mmCIF file of C-alpha atoms in Angstrom:
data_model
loop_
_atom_site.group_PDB
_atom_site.id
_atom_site.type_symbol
_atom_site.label_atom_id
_atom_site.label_comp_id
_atom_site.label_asym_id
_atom_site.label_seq_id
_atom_site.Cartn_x
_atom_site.Cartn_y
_atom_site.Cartn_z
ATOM 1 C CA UNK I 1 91.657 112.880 88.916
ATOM 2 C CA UNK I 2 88.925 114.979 89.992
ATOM 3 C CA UNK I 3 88.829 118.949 91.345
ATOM 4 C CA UNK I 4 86.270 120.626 93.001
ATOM 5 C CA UNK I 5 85.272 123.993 91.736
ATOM 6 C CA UNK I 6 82.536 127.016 92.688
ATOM 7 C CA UNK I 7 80.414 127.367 89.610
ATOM 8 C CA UNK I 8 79.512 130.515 88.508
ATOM 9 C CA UNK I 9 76.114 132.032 88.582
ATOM 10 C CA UNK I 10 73.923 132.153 86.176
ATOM 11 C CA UNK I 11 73.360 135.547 84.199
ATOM 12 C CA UNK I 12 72.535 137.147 81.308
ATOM 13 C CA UNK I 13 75.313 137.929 78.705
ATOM 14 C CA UNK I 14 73.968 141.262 78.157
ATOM 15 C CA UNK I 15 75.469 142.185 81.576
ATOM 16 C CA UNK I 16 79.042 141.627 80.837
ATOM 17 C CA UNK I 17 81.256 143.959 79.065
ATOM 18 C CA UNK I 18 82.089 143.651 75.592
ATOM 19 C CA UNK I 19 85.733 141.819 74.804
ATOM 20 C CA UNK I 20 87.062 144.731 73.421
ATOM 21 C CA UNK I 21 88.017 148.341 74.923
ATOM 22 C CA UNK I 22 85.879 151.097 75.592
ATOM 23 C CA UNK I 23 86.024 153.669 72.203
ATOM 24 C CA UNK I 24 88.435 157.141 73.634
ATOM 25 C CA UNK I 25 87.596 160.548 72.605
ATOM 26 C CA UNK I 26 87.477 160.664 68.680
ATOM 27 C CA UNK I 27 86.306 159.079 65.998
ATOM 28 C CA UNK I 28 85.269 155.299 66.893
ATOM 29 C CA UNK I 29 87.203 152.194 65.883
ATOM 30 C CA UNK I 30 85.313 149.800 64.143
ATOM 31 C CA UNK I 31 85.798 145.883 64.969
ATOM 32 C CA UNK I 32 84.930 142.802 63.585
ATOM 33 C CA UNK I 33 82.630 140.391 65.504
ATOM 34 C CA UNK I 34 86.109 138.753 67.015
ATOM 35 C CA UNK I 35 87.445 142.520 68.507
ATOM 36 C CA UNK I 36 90.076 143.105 66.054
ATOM 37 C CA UNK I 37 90.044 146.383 63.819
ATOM 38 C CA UNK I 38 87.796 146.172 61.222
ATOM 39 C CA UNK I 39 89.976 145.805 57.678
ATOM 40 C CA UNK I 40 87.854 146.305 54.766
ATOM 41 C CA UNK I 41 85.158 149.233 54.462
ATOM 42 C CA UNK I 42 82.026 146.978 55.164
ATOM 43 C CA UNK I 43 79.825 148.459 56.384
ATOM 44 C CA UNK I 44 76.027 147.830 58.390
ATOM 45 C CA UNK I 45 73.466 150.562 59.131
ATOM 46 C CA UNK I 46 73.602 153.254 61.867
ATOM 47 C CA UNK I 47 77.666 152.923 62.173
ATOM 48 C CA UNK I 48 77.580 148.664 62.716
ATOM 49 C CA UNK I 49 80.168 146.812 61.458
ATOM 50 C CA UNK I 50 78.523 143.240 59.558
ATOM 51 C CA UNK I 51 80.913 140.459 59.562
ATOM 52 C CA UNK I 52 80.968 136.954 59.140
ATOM 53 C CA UNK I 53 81.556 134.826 62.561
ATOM 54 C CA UNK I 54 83.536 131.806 62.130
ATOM 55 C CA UNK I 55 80.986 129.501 64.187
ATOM 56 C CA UNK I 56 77.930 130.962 63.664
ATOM 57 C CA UNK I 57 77.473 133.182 60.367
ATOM 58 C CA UNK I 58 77.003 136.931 60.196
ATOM 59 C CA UNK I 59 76.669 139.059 63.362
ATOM 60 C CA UNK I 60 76.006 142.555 64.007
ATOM 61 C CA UNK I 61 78.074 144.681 67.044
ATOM 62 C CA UNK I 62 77.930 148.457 67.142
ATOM 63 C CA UNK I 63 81.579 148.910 67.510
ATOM 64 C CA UNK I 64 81.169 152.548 69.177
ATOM 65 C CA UNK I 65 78.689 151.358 71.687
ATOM 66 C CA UNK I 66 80.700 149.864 75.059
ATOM 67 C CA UNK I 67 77.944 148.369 76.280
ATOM 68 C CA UNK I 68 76.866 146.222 72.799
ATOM 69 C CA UNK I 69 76.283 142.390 73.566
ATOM 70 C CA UNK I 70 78.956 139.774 72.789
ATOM 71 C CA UNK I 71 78.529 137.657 70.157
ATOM 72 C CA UNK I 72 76.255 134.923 70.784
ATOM 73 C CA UNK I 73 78.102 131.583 71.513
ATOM 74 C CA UNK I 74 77.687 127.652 71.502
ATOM 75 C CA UNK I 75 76.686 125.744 74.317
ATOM 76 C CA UNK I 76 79.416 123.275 75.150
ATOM 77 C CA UNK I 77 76.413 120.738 76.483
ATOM 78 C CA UNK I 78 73.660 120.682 73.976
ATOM 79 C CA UNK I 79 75.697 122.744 71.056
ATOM 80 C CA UNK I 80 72.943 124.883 70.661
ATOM 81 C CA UNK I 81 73.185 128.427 70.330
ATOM 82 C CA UNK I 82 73.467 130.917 73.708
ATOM 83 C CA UNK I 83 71.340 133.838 72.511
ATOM 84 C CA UNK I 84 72.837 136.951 73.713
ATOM 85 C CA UNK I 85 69.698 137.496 76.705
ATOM 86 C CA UNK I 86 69.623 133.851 77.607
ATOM 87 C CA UNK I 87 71.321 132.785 81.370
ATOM 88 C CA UNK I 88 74.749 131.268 81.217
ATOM 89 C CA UNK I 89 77.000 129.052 83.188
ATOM 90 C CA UNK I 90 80.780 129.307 82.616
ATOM 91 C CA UNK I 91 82.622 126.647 84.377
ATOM 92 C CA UNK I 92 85.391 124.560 83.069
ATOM 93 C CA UNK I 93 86.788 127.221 80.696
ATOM 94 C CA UNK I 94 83.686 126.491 78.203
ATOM 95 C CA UNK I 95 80.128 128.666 78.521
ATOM 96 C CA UNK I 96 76.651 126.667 78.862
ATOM 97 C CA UNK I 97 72.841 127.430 78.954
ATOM 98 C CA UNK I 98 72.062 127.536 82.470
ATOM 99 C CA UNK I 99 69.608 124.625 82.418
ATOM 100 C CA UNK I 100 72.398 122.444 80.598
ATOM 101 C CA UNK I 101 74.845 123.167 82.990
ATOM 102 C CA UNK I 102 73.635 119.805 85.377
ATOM 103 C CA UNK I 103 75.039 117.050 87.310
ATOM 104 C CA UNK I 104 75.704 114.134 84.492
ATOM 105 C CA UNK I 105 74.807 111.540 87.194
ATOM 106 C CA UNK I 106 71.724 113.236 88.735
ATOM 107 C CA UNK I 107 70.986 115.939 86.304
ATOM 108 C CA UNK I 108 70.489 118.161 89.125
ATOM 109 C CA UNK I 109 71.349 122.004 88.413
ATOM 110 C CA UNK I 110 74.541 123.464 89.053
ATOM 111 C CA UNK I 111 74.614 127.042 88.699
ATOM 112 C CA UNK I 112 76.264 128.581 91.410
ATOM 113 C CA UNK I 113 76.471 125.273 93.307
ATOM 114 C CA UNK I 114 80.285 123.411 94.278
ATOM 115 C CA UNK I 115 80.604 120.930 91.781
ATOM 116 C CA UNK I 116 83.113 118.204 91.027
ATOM 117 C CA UNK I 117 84.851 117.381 87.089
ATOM 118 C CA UNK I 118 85.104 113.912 87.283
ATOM 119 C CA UNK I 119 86.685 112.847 83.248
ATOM 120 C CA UNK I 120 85.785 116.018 82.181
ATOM 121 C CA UNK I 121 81.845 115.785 83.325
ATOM 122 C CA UNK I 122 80.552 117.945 85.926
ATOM 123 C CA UNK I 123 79.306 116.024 88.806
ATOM 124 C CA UNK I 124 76.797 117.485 92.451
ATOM 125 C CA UNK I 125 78.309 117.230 95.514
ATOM 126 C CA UNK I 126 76.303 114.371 96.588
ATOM 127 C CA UNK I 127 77.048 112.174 93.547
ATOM 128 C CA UNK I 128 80.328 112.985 93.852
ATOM 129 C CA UNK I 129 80.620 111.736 97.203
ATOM 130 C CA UNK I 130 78.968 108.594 96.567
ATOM 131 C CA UNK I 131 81.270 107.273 94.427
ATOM 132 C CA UNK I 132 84.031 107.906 96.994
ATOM 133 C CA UNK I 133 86.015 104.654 98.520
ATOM 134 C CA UNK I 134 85.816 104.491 102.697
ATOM 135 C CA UNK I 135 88.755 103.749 104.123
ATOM 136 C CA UNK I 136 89.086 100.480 105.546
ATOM 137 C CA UNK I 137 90.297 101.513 108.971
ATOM 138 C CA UNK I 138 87.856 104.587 110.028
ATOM 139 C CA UNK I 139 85.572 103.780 107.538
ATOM 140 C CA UNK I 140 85.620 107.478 106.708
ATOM 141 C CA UNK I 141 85.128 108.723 103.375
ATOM 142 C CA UNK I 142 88.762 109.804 101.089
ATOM 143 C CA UNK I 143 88.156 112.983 99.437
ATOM 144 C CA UNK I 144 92.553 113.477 98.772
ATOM 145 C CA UNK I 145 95.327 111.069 99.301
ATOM 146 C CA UNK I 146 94.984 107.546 99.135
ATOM 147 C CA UNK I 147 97.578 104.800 100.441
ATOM 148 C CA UNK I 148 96.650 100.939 98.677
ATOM 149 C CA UNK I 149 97.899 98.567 100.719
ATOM 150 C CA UNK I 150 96.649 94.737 101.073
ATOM 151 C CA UNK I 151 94.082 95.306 98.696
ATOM 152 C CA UNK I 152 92.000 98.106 100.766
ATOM 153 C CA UNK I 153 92.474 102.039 100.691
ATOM 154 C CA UNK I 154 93.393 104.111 103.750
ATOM 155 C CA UNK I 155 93.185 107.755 104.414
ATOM 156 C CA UNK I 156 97.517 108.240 104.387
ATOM 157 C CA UNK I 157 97.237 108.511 108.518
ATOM 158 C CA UNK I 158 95.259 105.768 109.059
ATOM 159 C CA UNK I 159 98.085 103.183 107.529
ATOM 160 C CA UNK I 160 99.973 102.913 110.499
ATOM 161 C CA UNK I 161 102.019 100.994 112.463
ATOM 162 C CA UNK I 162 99.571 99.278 115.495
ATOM 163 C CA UNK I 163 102.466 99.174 118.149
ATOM 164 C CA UNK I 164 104.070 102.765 117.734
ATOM 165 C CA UNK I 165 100.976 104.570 115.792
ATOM 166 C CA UNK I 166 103.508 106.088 112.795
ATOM 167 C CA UNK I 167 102.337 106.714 109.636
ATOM 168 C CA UNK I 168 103.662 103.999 107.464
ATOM 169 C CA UNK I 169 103.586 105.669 104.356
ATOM 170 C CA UNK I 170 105.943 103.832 101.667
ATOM 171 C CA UNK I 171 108.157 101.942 103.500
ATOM 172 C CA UNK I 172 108.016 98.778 104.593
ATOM 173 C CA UNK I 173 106.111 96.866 106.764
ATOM 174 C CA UNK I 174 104.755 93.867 107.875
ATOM 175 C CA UNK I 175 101.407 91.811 109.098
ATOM 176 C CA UNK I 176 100.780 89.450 111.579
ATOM 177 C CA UNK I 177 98.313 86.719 112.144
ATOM 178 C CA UNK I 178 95.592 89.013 112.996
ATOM 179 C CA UNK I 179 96.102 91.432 110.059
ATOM 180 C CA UNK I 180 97.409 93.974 112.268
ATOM 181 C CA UNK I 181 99.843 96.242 110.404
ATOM 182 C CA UNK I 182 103.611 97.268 111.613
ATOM 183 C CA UNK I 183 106.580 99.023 110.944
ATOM 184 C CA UNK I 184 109.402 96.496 110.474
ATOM 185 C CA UNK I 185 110.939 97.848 113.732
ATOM 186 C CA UNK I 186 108.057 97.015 115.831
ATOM 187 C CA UNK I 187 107.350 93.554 113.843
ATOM 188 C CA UNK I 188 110.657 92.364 114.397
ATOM 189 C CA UNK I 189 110.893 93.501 118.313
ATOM 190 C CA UNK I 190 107.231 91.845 118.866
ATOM 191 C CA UNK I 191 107.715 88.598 116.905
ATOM 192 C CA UNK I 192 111.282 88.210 116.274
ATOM 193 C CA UNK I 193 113.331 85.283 117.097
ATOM 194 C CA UNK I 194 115.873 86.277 120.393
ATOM 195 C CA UNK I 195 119.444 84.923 120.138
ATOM 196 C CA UNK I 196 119.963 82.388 123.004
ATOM 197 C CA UNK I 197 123.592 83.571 123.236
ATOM 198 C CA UNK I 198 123.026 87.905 123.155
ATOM 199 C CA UNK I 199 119.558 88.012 123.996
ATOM 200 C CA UNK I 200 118.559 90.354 121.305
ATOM 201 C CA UNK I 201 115.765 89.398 118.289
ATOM 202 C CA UNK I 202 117.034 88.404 115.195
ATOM 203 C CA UNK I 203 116.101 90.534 112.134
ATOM 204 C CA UNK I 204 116.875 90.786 108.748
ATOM 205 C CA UNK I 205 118.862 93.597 107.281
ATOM 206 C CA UNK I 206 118.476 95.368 103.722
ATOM 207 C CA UNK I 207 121.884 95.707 103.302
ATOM 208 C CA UNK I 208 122.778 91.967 103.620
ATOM 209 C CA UNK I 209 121.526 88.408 104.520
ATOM 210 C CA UNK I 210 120.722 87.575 107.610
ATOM 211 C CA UNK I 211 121.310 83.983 108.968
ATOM 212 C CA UNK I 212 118.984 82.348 111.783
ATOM 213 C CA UNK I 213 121.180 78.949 113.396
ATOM 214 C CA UNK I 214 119.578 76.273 115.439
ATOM 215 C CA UNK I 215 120.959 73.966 117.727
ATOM 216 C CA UNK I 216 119.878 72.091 120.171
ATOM 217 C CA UNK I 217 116.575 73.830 120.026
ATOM 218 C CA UNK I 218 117.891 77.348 120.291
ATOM 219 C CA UNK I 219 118.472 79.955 117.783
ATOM 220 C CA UNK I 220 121.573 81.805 117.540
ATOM 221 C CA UNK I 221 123.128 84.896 115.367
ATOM 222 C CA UNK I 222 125.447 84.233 112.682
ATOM 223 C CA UNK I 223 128.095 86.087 114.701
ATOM 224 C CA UNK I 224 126.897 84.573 117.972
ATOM 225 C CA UNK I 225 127.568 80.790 117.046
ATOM 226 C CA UNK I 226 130.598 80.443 118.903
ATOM 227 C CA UNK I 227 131.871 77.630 121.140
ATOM 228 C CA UNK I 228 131.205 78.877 124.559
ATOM 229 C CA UNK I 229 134.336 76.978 125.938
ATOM 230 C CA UNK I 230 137.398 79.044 123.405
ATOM 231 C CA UNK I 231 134.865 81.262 121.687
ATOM 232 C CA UNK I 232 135.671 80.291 118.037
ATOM 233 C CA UNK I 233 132.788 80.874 115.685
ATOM 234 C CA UNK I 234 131.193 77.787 114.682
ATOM 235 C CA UNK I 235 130.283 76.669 110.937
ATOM 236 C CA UNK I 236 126.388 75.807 110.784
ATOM 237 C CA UNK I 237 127.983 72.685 108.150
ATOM 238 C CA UNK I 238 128.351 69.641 109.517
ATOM 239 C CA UNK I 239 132.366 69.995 109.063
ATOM 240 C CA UNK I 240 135.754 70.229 111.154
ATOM 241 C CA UNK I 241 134.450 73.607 112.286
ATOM 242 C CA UNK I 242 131.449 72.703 113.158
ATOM 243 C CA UNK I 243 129.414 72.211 116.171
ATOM 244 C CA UNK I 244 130.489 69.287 118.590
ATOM 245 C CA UNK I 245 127.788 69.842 121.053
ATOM 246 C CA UNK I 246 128.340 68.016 125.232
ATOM 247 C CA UNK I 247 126.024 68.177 127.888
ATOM 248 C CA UNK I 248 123.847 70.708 125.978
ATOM 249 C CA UNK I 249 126.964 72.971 125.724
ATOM 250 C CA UNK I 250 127.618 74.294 122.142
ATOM 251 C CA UNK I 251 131.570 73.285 121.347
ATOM 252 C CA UNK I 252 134.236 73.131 118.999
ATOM 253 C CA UNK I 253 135.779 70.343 118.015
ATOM 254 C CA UNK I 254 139.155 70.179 119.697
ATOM 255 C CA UNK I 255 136.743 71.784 123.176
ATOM 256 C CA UNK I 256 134.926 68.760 123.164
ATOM 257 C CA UNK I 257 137.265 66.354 122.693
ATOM 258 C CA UNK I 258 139.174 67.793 125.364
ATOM 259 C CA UNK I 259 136.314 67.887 127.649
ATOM 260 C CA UNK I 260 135.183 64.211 127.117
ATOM 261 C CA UNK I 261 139.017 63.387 127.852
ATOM 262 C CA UNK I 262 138.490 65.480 131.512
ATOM 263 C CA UNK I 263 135.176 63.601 132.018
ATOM 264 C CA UNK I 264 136.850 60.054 131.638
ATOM 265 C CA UNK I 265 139.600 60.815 133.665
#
């Protein structure tokens, strides 16, 4: 995942404030080099407390003096010290030296530029955009959301259904021989099969199967294969209840036997 950030400027350490408060009124509280009150009587010259930092060995702070530099710190780049006057960079909850505080791709400077953390690497604007997939219907760059579909990426609006424009989103859909996307509504009322008997297309439901019948070249609904003489549904097996077809007329048995008995007479 990547997030874009605002990088801050790069300054001297001296100018921030110490971690800890500002001494009141009264006799100063000493501190170790971390800001908590000093616990044994060791002692530096001129009223400084000496204490050993974890990271970097001992360091001096002037406990009564607001203004006293922070300790120095470790650059998160080149894990070199950051003396207390040298510029800094802190970005990505870690501190750097200003001139190691670069785009990993193009090594170009960052301090108070936008940036990108790409895997935990800071990354320019440009290079960050480069390595951006277009989407394959505007061929615009996608910078949020991306919808995979058919083996391209698509800005989320731009997956949509050609006949009625709607954002497809995760539901279903379906191609045609061109490769133009649809919802299944639209699919099924442009290329669906119409019943010869009801006149409407024949589409599949999610909530049960769906049954196309032929017969003498025309297709038919499950429910609309019915003798058109009585109106008893027909069995698509070749059985008792099956079709009996005359004349191009679609007929039961006991209709067409009747029928062929009219037509002799």
């Amino acid at each position: 995942a990547s997030a874009t950030h605002q990088a801050s400027s790069a300054f001297p350490t001296e100018s921030r404030l110490p971690t800890f408060c500002q001494e009141q009124a009264g006799k100063p509280r000493r501190q170790d080099a971390n800001g908590y009150p000093e616990k044994d009587g060791s002692r530096g010259k001129r009223g400084c407390t000496v204490k050993a930092h974890p990271r970097l060995g001992k360091l001096r702070q002037c406990s009564a003096d607001p203004f006293s530099f922070l300790p120095a710190d470790i650059c998160a780049f080149c894990h070199k010290t950051v003396g207390a006057r040298e510029p800094t960079v802190e970005a990505m909850r870690k501190q750097y030296h200003a001139d190691c505080f670069t785009c990993r791709t193009c090594q170009r400077l960052l301090a108070g530029q936008r940036y990108y953390q790409r895997d935990g690497r800071p990354t320019c604007d440009a290079c960050y955009q480069a390595t951006l997939e277009k989407c394959a219907k505007c061929r615009g760059l996608i910078t949020e959301r991306i919808v995979r579909a058919l083996g391209k990426g698509y800005h989320p609006g731009c997956f949509s259904c050609a006949a009625c424009g709607r954002a497809i989103g995760a539901e279903s859909f379906a191609v045609d021989e061109q490769d133009e996307v649809y919802c299944v509504a639209d699919f099924y009322r442009k290329y669906a099969v119409v019943c010869s008997a009801c006149q409407q297309p024949i589409v599949p439901h999610e909530d049960k199967d769906t049954y196309k019948i032929e017969c003498l070249g025309r297709s038919f609904h499950e429910s609309c294969y019915r003798c058109e003489s009585c109106g008893t549904p027909l069995s698509p097996e070749p059985t008792e209840n099956g079709c009996y077809p005359l004349d191009d007329h679609l007929l039961c048995k006991s209709c067409h036997v009747r029928r062929r008995n009219e037509s002799s007479c």
